[in-house]
CSV table of C-alpha atoms in Angstrom, one decimal:
chain,number,residue,atom,x,y,z
A,1,MET,CA,-2.0,9.1,-15.6
A,2,SER,CA,1.4,10.6,-16.3
A,3,PRO,CA,2.5,11.3,-19.9
A,4,SER,CA,4.9,8.3,-19.6
A,5,ASP,CA,2.0,6.1,-18.5
A,6,ARG,CA,-0.1,7.3,-21.4
A,7,SER,CA,2.5,6.4,-24.0
A,8,ALA,CA,3.8,3.2,-22.5
A,9,GLY,CA,1.6,0.9,-24.6
A,10,ALA,CA,4.6,-0.2,-26.7
A,11,ALA,CA,6.8,-0.9,-23.8
A,12,ARG,CA,6.0,-4.6,-23.6
A,13,ASP,CA,4.7,-7.3,-25.8
A,14,THR,CA,0.9,-7.1,-25.9
A,15,PRO,CA,-1.6,-9.2,-27.9
A,16,HIS,CA,-1.9,-8.3,-31.6
A,17,ARG,CA,-5.6,-7.5,-31.2
A,18,HIS,CA,-6.8,-3.9,-30.5
A,19,ALA,CA,-9.8,-2.6,-28.6
A,20,VAL,CA,-11.0,1.0,-28.6
A,21,VAL,CA,-13.0,2.2,-25.6
A,22,ILE,CA,-14.9,5.5,-25.9
A,23,GLY,CA,-15.0,7.3,-22.5
A,24,ALA,CA,-12.8,7.2,-19.5
A,25,GLY,CA,-15.4,7.3,-16.7
A,26,VAL,CA,-15.9,4.2,-14.5
A,27,ALA,CA,-17.6,2.2,-17.3
A,28,GLY,CA,-14.8,2.9,-19.8
A,29,LEU,CA,-12.0,2.3,-17.3
A,30,ALA,CA,-13.6,-1.0,-16.2
A,31,ALA,CA,-14.0,-2.0,-19.9
A,32,ALA,CA,-10.3,-1.3,-20.5
A,33,ALA,CA,-9.4,-3.4,-17.4
A,34,ALA,CA,-11.6,-6.2,-18.7
A,35,LEU,CA,-9.9,-6.3,-22.1
A,36,ARG,CA,-6.3,-5.5,-21.3
A,37,GLY,CA,-5.2,-9.1,-21.1
A,38,HIS,CA,-6.5,-9.8,-24.6
A,39,ALA,CA,-5.7,-6.7,-26.6
A,40,ARG,CA,-4.0,-3.4,-26.7
A,41,VAL,CA,-6.5,-0.9,-25.4
A,42,THR,CA,-6.9,2.7,-26.5
A,43,LEU,CA,-9.1,4.8,-24.3
A,44,VAL,CA,-10.6,7.8,-26.1
A,45,GLU,CA,-11.5,10.7,-23.8
A,46,ARG,CA,-12.7,14.2,-24.5
A,47,ASP,CA,-11.4,15.7,-21.2
A,48,THR,CA,-8.0,16.1,-19.7
A,49,LEU,CA,-7.8,13.5,-17.0
A,50,PRO,CA,-6.5,15.0,-13.7
A,51,GLU,CA,-3.5,13.5,-12.0
A,52,VAL,CA,-5.1,13.9,-8.6
A,53,PRO,CA,-8.7,13.4,-7.3
A,54,GLU,CA,-10.4,16.5,-8.6
A,55,PRO,CA,-13.4,17.5,-10.7
A,56,ARG,CA,-13.3,17.4,-14.5
A,57,LYS,CA,-15.5,19.2,-17.0
A,58,GLY,CA,-17.1,16.1,-18.6
A,59,LEU,CA,-18.4,14.7,-15.3
A,60,PRO,CA,-20.6,17.3,-13.7
A,61,GLN,CA,-22.6,14.7,-11.8
A,62,ALA,CA,-19.4,14.0,-9.7
A,63,ARG,CA,-20.5,16.8,-7.4
A,64,HIS,CA,-23.3,14.7,-6.0
A,65,ALA,CA,-23.2,11.7,-3.7
A,66,HIS,CA,-22.0,8.4,-5.3
A,67,LEU,CA,-22.4,5.0,-3.7
A,68,LEU,CA,-20.2,2.1,-4.8
A,69,TRP,CA,-22.2,-0.9,-3.6
A,70,SER,CA,-20.4,-4.1,-2.7
A,71,GLY,CA,-21.5,-5.8,-5.9
A,72,GLY,CA,-19.7,-3.2,-8.0
A,73,ALA,CA,-16.7,-2.9,-5.6
A,74,ARG,CA,-16.1,-6.7,-5.8
A,75,ALA,CA,-16.3,-6.5,-9.6
A,76,LEU,CA,-13.8,-3.7,-9.8
A,77,GLU,CA,-11.5,-5.4,-7.4
A,78,GLU,CA,-11.6,-8.5,-9.6
A,79,LEU,CA,-10.8,-6.4,-12.6
A,80,LEU,CA,-8.1,-4.3,-10.9
A,81,PRO,CA,-6.7,-6.2,-7.9
A,82,GLY,CA,-5.6,-3.7,-5.2
A,83,VAL,CA,-7.9,-0.9,-6.2
A,84,THR,CA,-9.9,-1.1,-2.9
A,85,ALA,CA,-6.7,-0.7,-0.9
A,86,ARG,CA,-5.8,2.3,-3.1
A,87,TRP,CA,-9.1,4.0,-2.3
A,88,LEU,CA,-8.9,3.3,1.4
A,89,ALA,CA,-5.3,4.5,1.6
A,90,ALA,CA,-6.5,7.8,0.0
A,91,GLY,CA,-9.2,8.4,2.5
A,92,ALA,CA,-12.2,6.4,1.3
A,93,ARG,CA,-14.1,4.3,3.8
A,94,ARG,CA,-15.4,0.7,3.7
A,95,ILE,CA,-18.8,0.9,5.4
A,96,ALA,CA,-20.5,-2.2,6.6
A,97,LEU,CA,-24.2,-2.5,5.8
A,98,PRO,CA,-26.5,-2.0,7.5
A,99,THR,CA,-24.1,-1.5,10.5
A,100,GLY,CA,-22.8,1.8,9.2
A,101,LEU,CA,-26.1,2.9,7.7
A,102,VAL,CA,-28.7,5.1,9.4
A,103,SER,CA,-31.5,4.8,6.8
A,104,MET,CA,-35.2,5.6,6.9
A,105,GLN,CA,-36.7,3.5,4.1
A,106,PRO,CA,-40.3,3.9,2.9
A,107,SER,CA,-41.3,1.3,5.6
A,108,GLY,CA,-39.3,2.8,8.5
A,109,TRP,CA,-35.8,2.9,10.0
A,110,ILE,CA,-33.6,-0.2,9.3
A,111,ARG,CA,-31.9,-1.7,12.3
A,112,ARG,CA,-28.1,-1.6,12.2
A,113,PHE,CA,-27.6,-5.4,12.1
A,114,PRO,CA,-24.0,-6.8,11.9
A,115,GLU,CA,-22.5,-6.6,8.5
A,116,LEU,CA,-24.5,-8.2,5.7
A,117,GLN,CA,-23.0,-6.2,2.7
A,118,PHE,CA,-20.9,-3.1,2.4
A,119,MET,CA,-20.2,0.0,0.4
A,120,ILE,CA,-17.3,2.2,-0.5
A,121,ALA,CA,-17.9,5.8,0.6
A,122,ALA,CA,-15.8,8.5,-1.1
A,123,SER,CA,-16.1,11.3,-3.6
A,124,ARG,CA,-16.6,10.3,-7.2
A,125,ASP,CA,-13.4,12.1,-8.0
A,126,LEU,CA,-11.5,9.8,-5.7
A,127,LEU,CA,-13.2,6.7,-7.0
A,128,ASP,CA,-12.3,7.5,-10.6
A,129,TRP,CA,-8.8,8.5,-9.7
A,130,GLY,CA,-8.2,5.2,-7.9
A,131,ILE,CA,-9.3,3.2,-10.9
A,132,ARG,CA,-7.2,5.4,-13.3
A,133,ARG,CA,-4.1,5.0,-11.2
A,134,SER,CA,-4.6,1.2,-11.0
A,135,LEU,CA,-5.0,1.0,-14.8
A,136,ALA,CA,-2.2,3.4,-15.6
A,137,GLU,CA,0.2,0.7,-14.3
A,138,ASP,CA,-0.6,-1.5,-17.3
A,139,PRO,CA,1.3,-0.5,-20.4
A,140,ALA,CA,-1.2,-2.3,-22.6
A,141,VAL,CA,-3.6,0.7,-22.1
A,142,THR,CA,-3.1,4.0,-23.9
A,143,VAL,CA,-5.2,7.1,-23.3
A,144,LEU,CA,-6.0,9.6,-26.1
A,145,GLU,CA,-7.1,12.8,-24.3
A,146,HIS,CA,-8.9,15.7,-26.1
A,147,SER,CA,-10.3,13.1,-28.5
A,148,GLU,CA,-13.9,12.6,-29.8
A,149,LEU,CA,-15.6,9.8,-31.6
A,150,LEU,CA,-16.9,11.1,-35.0
A,151,ALA,CA,-18.2,7.9,-36.5
A,152,LEU,CA,-18.1,4.1,-36.4
A,153,GLU,CA,-16.5,2.4,-39.4
A,154,GLY,CA,-17.7,-0.9,-40.9
A,155,ASP,CA,-21.2,-2.0,-41.8
A,156,ALA,CA,-24.3,-3.6,-40.2
A,157,ARG,CA,-22.5,-6.9,-39.9
A,158,ARG,CA,-19.2,-5.7,-38.3
A,159,VAL,CA,-17.7,-2.6,-36.8
A,160,THR,CA,-14.1,-2.4,-37.9
A,161,GLY,CA,-12.9,0.7,-36.1
A,162,VAL,CA,-13.6,4.3,-35.4
A,163,ARG,CA,-13.0,7.7,-36.9
A,164,LEU,CA,-11.8,10.3,-34.3
A,165,ARG,CA,-11.1,13.9,-33.9
A,166,VAL,CA,-7.8,14.0,-31.9
A,167,GLY,CA,-6.2,17.0,-30.3
A,168,PRO,CA,-7.4,20.3,-28.8
A,169,GLY,CA,-8.8,23.3,-30.6
A,170,GLU,CA,-7.6,24.2,-34.1
A,171,GLY,CA,-4.8,21.7,-33.9
A,172,ALA,CA,-7.2,18.7,-34.0
A,173,GLU,CA,-6.9,16.1,-36.7
A,174,GLU,CA,-9.0,13.3,-37.9
A,175,ARG,CA,-7.7,9.8,-37.3
A,176,PHE,CA,-8.9,6.3,-38.1
A,177,LEU,CA,-8.2,3.5,-35.6
A,178,ALA,CA,-8.9,-0.1,-36.6
A,179,ALA,CA,-10.3,-2.2,-33.8
A,180,ASP,CA,-11.3,-5.8,-33.2
A,181,LEU,CA,-13.8,-4.4,-30.6
A,182,VAL,CA,-15.2,-0.9,-30.0
A,183,VAL,CA,-16.8,-0.3,-26.6
A,184,ASP,CA,-19.1,2.8,-26.3
A,185,ALA,CA,-18.8,3.8,-22.7
A,186,SER,CA,-19.4,7.5,-23.4
A,187,GLY,CA,-22.3,7.9,-20.9
A,188,ARG,CA,-25.5,9.8,-21.2
A,189,GLY,CA,-24.3,11.7,-24.2
A,190,SER,CA,-23.7,8.6,-26.3
A,191,ARG,CA,-24.6,8.8,-29.9
A,192,ALA,CA,-24.5,5.0,-30.4
A,193,VAL,CA,-28.1,4.9,-31.7
A,194,ALA,CA,-27.4,7.4,-34.6
A,195,GLN,CA,-24.0,6.0,-35.3
A,196,LEU,CA,-25.3,2.4,-35.6
A,197,ALA,CA,-28.2,3.6,-37.8
A,198,ALA,CA,-25.6,5.1,-40.2
A,199,LEU,CA,-24.3,1.6,-40.6
A,200,GLY,CA,-27.7,0.2,-41.3
A,201,VAL,CA,-28.2,-1.4,-37.8
A,202,PRO,CA,-31.9,-1.4,-36.6
A,203,ARG,CA,-32.8,1.1,-34.0
A,204,ALA,CA,-32.9,-0.2,-30.4
A,205,ALA,CA,-36.2,0.2,-28.5
A,206,GLU,CA,-36.0,2.8,-25.7
A,207,GLU,CA,-38.0,3.3,-22.5
A,208,GLU,CA,-38.1,6.3,-20.2
A,209,VAL,CA,-39.4,7.0,-16.7
A,210,ASP,CA,-39.1,10.6,-15.6
A,211,SER,CA,-40.1,11.6,-12.1
A,212,GLY,CA,-38.8,15.1,-12.6
A,213,LEU,CA,-36.1,14.6,-10.1
A,214,VAL,CA,-33.7,17.4,-9.2
A,215,TYR,CA,-30.5,17.0,-7.2
A,216,ALA,CA,-28.7,19.6,-5.1
A,217,SER,CA,-25.4,18.9,-3.2
A,218,ARG,CA,-23.1,20.7,-0.9
A,219,ILE,CA,-19.9,19.7,1.0
A,220,PHE,CA,-19.5,20.4,4.7
A,221,ARG,CA,-16.6,20.0,7.1
A,222,ALA,CA,-17.5,17.1,9.3
A,223,PRO,CA,-17.8,17.9,13.0
A,224,PRO,CA,-14.9,16.7,15.2
A,225,GLY,CA,-15.3,13.2,16.4
A,226,THR,CA,-17.3,12.0,13.4
A,227,GLU,CA,-14.4,10.1,11.7
A,228,ASP,CA,-16.4,6.8,11.8
A,229,PHE,CA,-19.8,8.3,11.2
A,230,PRO,CA,-22.4,6.3,9.4
A,231,VAL,CA,-24.0,7.1,6.1
A,232,VAL,CA,-27.3,8.9,7.0
A,233,ASN,CA,-30.2,8.7,4.6
A,234,VAL,CA,-33.9,9.6,4.6
A,235,GLN,CA,-35.8,8.2,1.6
A,236,ALA,CA,-39.1,9.2,0.2
A,237,ASP,CA,-42.2,7.0,0.3
A,238,ALA,CA,-43.6,6.8,-3.2
A,239,ARG,CA,-46.9,5.6,-1.8
A,240,GLU,CA,-47.6,9.1,-0.3
A,241,ALA,CA,-49.5,11.4,-2.7
A,242,ARG,CA,-46.8,14.1,-2.6
A,243,PRO,CA,-43.4,14.7,-4.3
A,244,GLY,CA,-40.7,12.5,-3.1
A,245,ARG,CA,-37.9,14.2,-1.2
A,246,THR,CA,-34.7,12.6,0.1
A,247,THR,CA,-31.6,13.6,2.0
A,248,THR,CA,-28.2,11.8,2.3
A,249,ILE,CA,-25.0,12.4,4.2
A,250,VAL,CA,-22.0,10.5,2.8
A,251,PRO,CA,-18.8,10.8,4.8
A,252,ILE,CA,-16.0,11.3,2.2
A,253,GLU,CA,-12.2,11.8,2.3
A,254,GLY,CA,-10.7,14.8,3.9
A,255,GLU,CA,-13.0,14.7,7.0
A,256,ARG,CA,-15.9,16.1,5.0
A,257,TRP,CA,-19.6,15.3,4.5
A,258,LEU,CA,-21.1,15.3,1.0
A,259,VAL,CA,-24.8,16.1,1.5
A,260,THR,CA,-27.2,15.5,-1.3
A,261,LEU,CA,-30.8,16.5,-1.4
A,262,SER,CA,-33.3,15.4,-4.1
A,263,GLY,CA,-36.9,16.1,-4.9
A,264,THR,CA,-39.3,14.9,-7.6
A,265,ARG,CA,-41.6,17.0,-9.8
A,266,GLY,CA,-43.2,19.7,-7.6
A,267,GLY,CA,-40.8,19.2,-4.7
A,268,GLU,CA,-37.4,20.1,-6.2
A,269,PRO,CA,-34.5,21.6,-4.2
A,270,GLY,CA,-33.1,24.9,-5.5
A,271,PRO,CA,-29.6,26.4,-5.8
A,272,SER,CA,-29.9,28.8,-2.8
A,273,PRO,CA,-27.5,28.1,0.1
A,274,GLU,CA,-30.0,29.7,2.4
A,275,GLY,CA,-32.6,27.1,1.4
A,276,PHE,CA,-30.4,24.1,1.6
A,277,GLU,CA,-30.8,23.3,5.4
A,278,PRO,CA,-34.6,24.2,5.5
A,279,PHE,CA,-35.2,21.8,2.5
A,280,ALA,CA,-33.3,19.0,4.4
A,281,ARG,CA,-35.7,19.5,7.3
A,282,THR,CA,-38.8,19.0,5.1
A,283,VAL,CA,-38.3,15.3,4.3
A,284,ARG,CA,-39.9,12.5,6.3
A,285,HIS,CA,-37.4,13.1,9.2
A,286,PRO,CA,-35.3,16.2,9.8
A,287,VAL,CA,-32.2,14.5,11.1
A,288,VAL,CA,-30.0,15.5,8.2
A,289,GLY,CA,-31.1,19.1,8.4
A,290,GLU,CA,-30.3,19.1,12.2
A,291,MET,CA,-26.9,17.7,11.6
A,292,ILE,CA,-25.8,20.1,8.9
A,293,ALA,CA,-27.0,23.0,11.0
A,294,ARG,CA,-23.9,22.6,13.1
A,295,ALA,CA,-21.5,21.8,10.2
A,296,GLU,CA,-19.4,24.4,8.3
A,297,PRO,CA,-20.2,24.6,4.6
A,298,LEU,CA,-17.2,24.3,2.3
A,299,THR,CA,-18.8,24.8,-1.1
A,300,GLY,CA,-21.9,26.4,-2.7
A,301,VAL,CA,-24.9,24.3,-3.9
A,302,ARG,CA,-24.6,22.3,-7.1
A,303,VAL,CA,-27.8,21.4,-8.9
A,304,THR,CA,-28.4,18.7,-11.5
A,305,ARG,CA,-31.6,18.1,-13.5
A,306,SER,CA,-30.5,15.4,-15.9
A,307,THR,CA,-31.9,12.5,-13.9
A,308,VAL,CA,-34.3,10.7,-16.2
A,309,ASN,CA,-34.4,6.9,-16.1
A,310,ARG,CA,-33.6,5.9,-19.7
A,311,ARG,CA,-32.9,2.5,-21.1
A,312,ARG,CA,-31.9,1.4,-24.6
A,313,PHE,CA,-32.5,-2.3,-25.3
A,314,PHE,CA,-29.5,-3.0,-27.4
A,315,GLU,CA,-29.5,-6.6,-26.4
A,316,ARG,CA,-32.8,-7.0,-28.4
A,317,VAL,CA,-31.4,-5.7,-31.7
A,318,ALA,CA,-31.0,-8.4,-34.3
A,319,PRO,CA,-28.8,-8.7,-36.2
A,320,TRP,CA,-26.2,-7.0,-33.9
A,321,PRO,CA,-22.8,-6.1,-35.5
A,322,ASP,CA,-19.8,-8.0,-34.4
A,323,GLY,CA,-17.0,-5.8,-33.0
A,324,PHE,CA,-19.3,-3.4,-31.0
A,325,LEU,CA,-20.5,-3.2,-27.5
A,326,VAL,CA,-22.4,-0.5,-25.4
A,327,LEU,CA,-21.7,-0.3,-21.7
A,328,GLY,CA,-22.6,1.8,-18.7
A,329,ASP,CA,-24.8,4.9,-18.9
A,330,ALA,CA,-24.8,4.7,-22.7
A,331,VAL,CA,-27.1,1.6,-22.2
A,332,ALA,CA,-29.2,2.9,-19.2
A,333,THR,CA,-29.3,5.7,-16.7
A,334,TYR,CA,-31.1,5.6,-13.4
A,335,ASN,CA,-32.4,7.9,-10.7
A,336,PRO,CA,-29.1,8.6,-8.9
A,337,VAL,CA,-30.8,8.2,-5.5
A,338,TYR,CA,-30.3,4.4,-5.8
A,339,GLY,CA,-26.6,4.7,-6.5
A,340,HIS,CA,-26.5,1.9,-9.0
A,341,GLY,CA,-24.7,3.4,-12.1
A,342,MET,CA,-21.1,2.7,-11.2
A,343,SER,CA,-21.9,-0.8,-9.9
A,344,VAL,CA,-23.9,-1.8,-13.0
A,345,ALA,CA,-21.0,-0.6,-15.2
A,346,ALA,CA,-18.5,-2.6,-13.2
A,347,GLU,CA,-20.5,-5.8,-13.3
A,348,GLY,CA,-21.1,-5.3,-17.0
A,349,ALA,CA,-17.4,-5.0,-17.6
A,350,LEU,CA,-16.7,-8.1,-15.5
A,351,ALA,CA,-19.2,-10.0,-17.6
A,352,LEU,CA,-17.4,-8.9,-20.7
A,353,ARG,CA,-14.1,-10.1,-19.3
A,354,GLN,CA,-15.5,-13.5,-18.3
A,355,LEU,CA,-16.8,-14.0,-21.8
A,356,VAL,CA,-13.6,-13.0,-23.5
A,357,ASP,CA,-11.6,-15.1,-21.0
A,358,ALA,CA,-13.7,-18.1,-22.1
A,359,GLU,CA,-13.7,-17.5,-25.8
A,360,GLY,CA,-10.8,-15.2,-26.7
A,361,LEU,CA,-11.5,-11.8,-28.2
A,362,GLY,CA,-13.5,-11.5,-31.5
A,363,THR,CA,-15.3,-14.8,-31.9
A,364,PRO,CA,-18.4,-14.7,-34.2
A,365,GLY,CA,-21.4,-13.4,-32.3
A,366,GLN,CA,-19.4,-12.5,-29.3
A,367,ALA,CA,-20.5,-8.9,-29.2
A,368,ARG,CA,-24.2,-9.8,-29.1
A,369,ARG,CA,-23.5,-12.3,-26.3
A,370,ALA,CA,-21.6,-9.6,-24.4
A,371,GLN,CA,-24.5,-7.1,-24.9
A,372,ARG,CA,-26.9,-9.6,-23.5
A,373,ALA,CA,-24.6,-10.3,-20.5
A,374,VAL,CA,-24.3,-6.5,-19.9
A,375,ALA,CA,-28.1,-6.4,-19.8
A,376,ARG,CA,-28.4,-8.6,-16.7
A,377,PRO,CA,-27.2,-6.2,-14.1
A,378,VAL,CA,-28.9,-3.4,-16.0
A,379,SER,CA,-32.2,-5.1,-15.7
A,380,VAL,CA,-31.9,-5.4,-11.9
A,381,ALA,CA,-31.1,-1.7,-11.4
A,382,TRP,CA,-33.7,-0.6,-13.9
A,383,ASP,CA,-36.5,-2.6,-12.1
A,384,LEU,CA,-35.5,-1.2,-8.7
A,385,ALA,CA,-35.4,2.4,-9.9
A,386,THR,CA,-38.4,2.6,-12.2
A,387,ALA,CA,-40.8,0.6,-9.9
A,388,GLN,CA,-40.5,3.4,-7.4
A,389,ASP,CA,-40.1,6.5,-9.6
A,390,ILE,CA,-43.2,5.8,-11.7
A,391,LEU,CA,-45.4,6.1,-8.5
A,392,TYR,CA,-44.5,9.8,-7.8
A,393,PRO,CA,-47.0,12.5,-8.7
A,394,GLY,CA,-46.4,13.8,-12.2
A,395,SER,CA,-44.1,10.9,-13.3
A,396,ILE,CA,-43.9,10.3,-17.0
A,397,GLY,CA,-43.6,6.8,-18.3
A,398,ARG,CA,-45.4,3.4,-18.6
A,399,HIS,CA,-47.3,2.6,-15.5
A,400,PRO,CA,-47.3,-0.9,-14.0
A,401,GLY,CA,-50.0,-3.4,-14.8
A,402,PRO,CA,-52.0,-5.5,-12.3
A,403,SER,CA,-49.2,-8.1,-11.9
A,404,ALA,CA,-46.7,-5.5,-11.1
A,405,LYS,CA,-49.0,-4.0,-8.5
A,406,ALA,CA,-49.3,-7.4,-6.8
A,407,ALA,CA,-45.5,-7.7,-6.7
A,408,ARG,CA,-45.4,-4.1,-5.3
A,409,ARG,CA,-47.5,-5.2,-2.3
A,410,TYR,CA,-45.1,-8.1,-1.6
A,411,VAL,CA,-42.1,-5.8,-1.9
A,412,ASP,CA,-43.8,-3.3,0.5
A,413,ARG,CA,-44.3,-6.0,3.1
A,414,LEU,CA,-40.7,-7.3,2.5
A,415,MET,CA,-39.2,-3.9,3.1
A,416,ARG,CA,-41.2,-3.5,6.3
A,417,THR,CA,-40.1,-6.9,7.4
A,418,ALA,CA,-36.5,-6.1,6.6
A,419,THR,CA,-36.4,-3.3,9.2
A,420,ALA,CA,-36.6,-6.0,11.9
A,421,ARG,CA,-35.5,-9.4,10.5
A,422,PRO,CA,-31.8,-9.9,9.5
A,423,LEU,CA,-32.6,-12.7,7.1
A,424,VAL,CA,-34.9,-10.5,5.1
A,425,ALA,CA,-32.6,-7.4,5.5
A,426,LYS,CA,-29.8,-9.5,4.0
A,427,ALA,CA,-32.0,-10.6,1.0
A,428,LEU,CA,-32.9,-6.9,0.4
A,429,LEU,CA,-29.3,-5.7,0.7
A,430,ASP,CA,-28.0,-8.5,-1.5
A,431,VAL,CA,-30.3,-7.2,-4.3
A,432,MET,CA,-29.8,-3.5,-3.7
A,433,THR,CA,-26.0,-3.8,-3.7
A,434,LEU,CA,-26.2,-5.9,-6.9
A,435,SER,CA,-24.7,-8.9,-5.1
A,436,ALA,CA,-27.6,-11.2,-5.9
A,437,PRO,CA,-30.4,-11.4,-8.6
A,438,MET,CA,-33.9,-10.3,-7.9
A,439,THR,CA,-34.9,-13.9,-7.3
A,440,ALA,CA,-33.1,-13.7,-3.9
A,441,LEU,CA,-36.3,-11.8,-2.7
A,442,ILE,CA,-38.5,-14.9,-3.4
A,443,ARG,CA,-36.4,-17.7,-1.9
A,444,PRO,CA,-38.7,-19.9,0.2
A,445,GLU,CA,-37.1,-18.9,3.5
A,446,VAL,CA,-37.4,-15.2,2.6
A,447,VAL,CA,-41.1,-15.5,1.5
A,448,PHE,CA,-41.9,-17.4,4.8
A,449,ALA,CA,-40.3,-14.7,6.8
A,450,VAL,CA,-42.1,-11.9,4.9
A,451,LEU,CA,-45.4,-13.7,5.4
A,452,ARG,CA,-44.7,-13.8,9.2
A,453,GLY,CA,-43.8,-10.1,9.1
A,454,PRO,CA,-41.6,-8.0,11.4
A,455,ARG,CA,-40.7,-9.6,14.7
A,456,LEU,CA,-39.9,-6.3,16.5
A,457,PRO,CA,-41.8,-3.0,16.7
A,458,PRO,CA,-40.7,-0.3,14.3
A,459,LEU,CA,-38.0,2.1,15.5
A,460,THR,CA,-39.4,5.5,16.4
A,461,GLY,CA,-36.3,7.5,15.4
A,462,PRO,CA,-32.9,7.2,13.7
A,463,PRO,CA,-30.8,4.4,15.2
A,464,LEU,CA,-27.9,6.7,16.1
A,465,THR,CA,-25.7,5.8,19.1
A,466,ASP,CA,-25.4,8.3,22.0
A,467,ARG,CA,-21.9,9.2,20.9
A,468,GLU,CA,-23.1,9.8,17.3
A,469,LEU,CA,-25.9,12.0,18.6
A,470,THR,CA,-23.6,14.0,20.8
A,471,THR,CA,-20.9,14.6,18.1
A,472,ALA,CA,-23.3,15.4,15.3
A,473,LEU,CA,-26.1,17.2,17.1
A,474,GLY,CA,-24.6,18.4,20.4
A,475,SER,CA,-25.0,17.5,24.0
A,476,GLY,CA,-28.6,18.7,24.2
A,477,HIS,CA,-29.9,15.9,21.9
A,478,HIS,CA,-30.7,12.4,23.2
């Protein structure tokens, strides 16, 4: 956003109500988009937000592969009409699923059926920039950069505003902002639990599942002729008694491949460039390692270890103060291999807008209703991530009981059937892309198809076309 964009909030008549959003990542930007028709919105951000798609200090995880599933993309498009076109014009790709996906799931390779869902493939820097630019066009939104939340003001019944430190370095000053709604979208580092406790609000229950996952990523120049290349992914199988290792190639803007490796406790990737390709060959199929062997590396290896699944059950806290909402990673974080964080945040923000559209901003009990609405997409992503992660050797967390184990057997059969039946593949992708609730997996026609099982034999290798094989692996591969 330009300086003129950032100070343009007074340039038009806006509602008298005021909302403060803490954090200008995807969750915070989506929340601002949700509220801008009902209030002046102040976005509070610690960083300097770049004018172009480039990394920023407060978002180190941006170096790794990010998937914006169709459920999240639709939510953001509804909040910010035209944002998808902005991404695509800047080099992002809309990839049909599973048509543009070469993926080895725990039960085998998924066939590349005609489009059932989609994803947006781009760097996280480009995705954030596209949302920021779309939002910057609205003068109801003001951004306070180099600003940090110090405390919530109010009491256990209502949050009335925030106390901030505003400005860089020694020139910083404390400032109070009154607000009809404060949204904490500050991510993994959120201090909402302690700040609410200072107001006398009961502590939210928490749950963690830690598989010890480590991520390592590197960007490569894509080989010539791979402009329409699919996303390539080899997933781990949590049923195997060994650490889970995965590899993913995401084609991103600038004719580049963003390659991310991951490994759970005991099988982690390291920071060595020399070890990157060999690690990629140790997963259940070496296709990604074979592809990057011919590609030119453009960066070193970036490693991240902050990958614990952690959920705070704010929706269960009673009484919950009016005027306060927690959104995005501040509510729950997930194993990044599933790519759900941005989509969950977007769907939570859309749920907030729908509630405020129906009621107006600031009705009694609205914040608690909004927190419960935010929890719905959180629950789907949480169940998908933790059901797998707790199975890996050395995982820390609550292990599933007998009923969950029975459900696991059904899901295993469903995933195996999805490799060869479009109807079941669609149900699975609908849930994985957060386009449908978990109940889509137990619709009668899906259950019947799962009971019948796959109608085709499993694929024996990655479903790449001859052209894709030649461009990525060379003429000697077939």
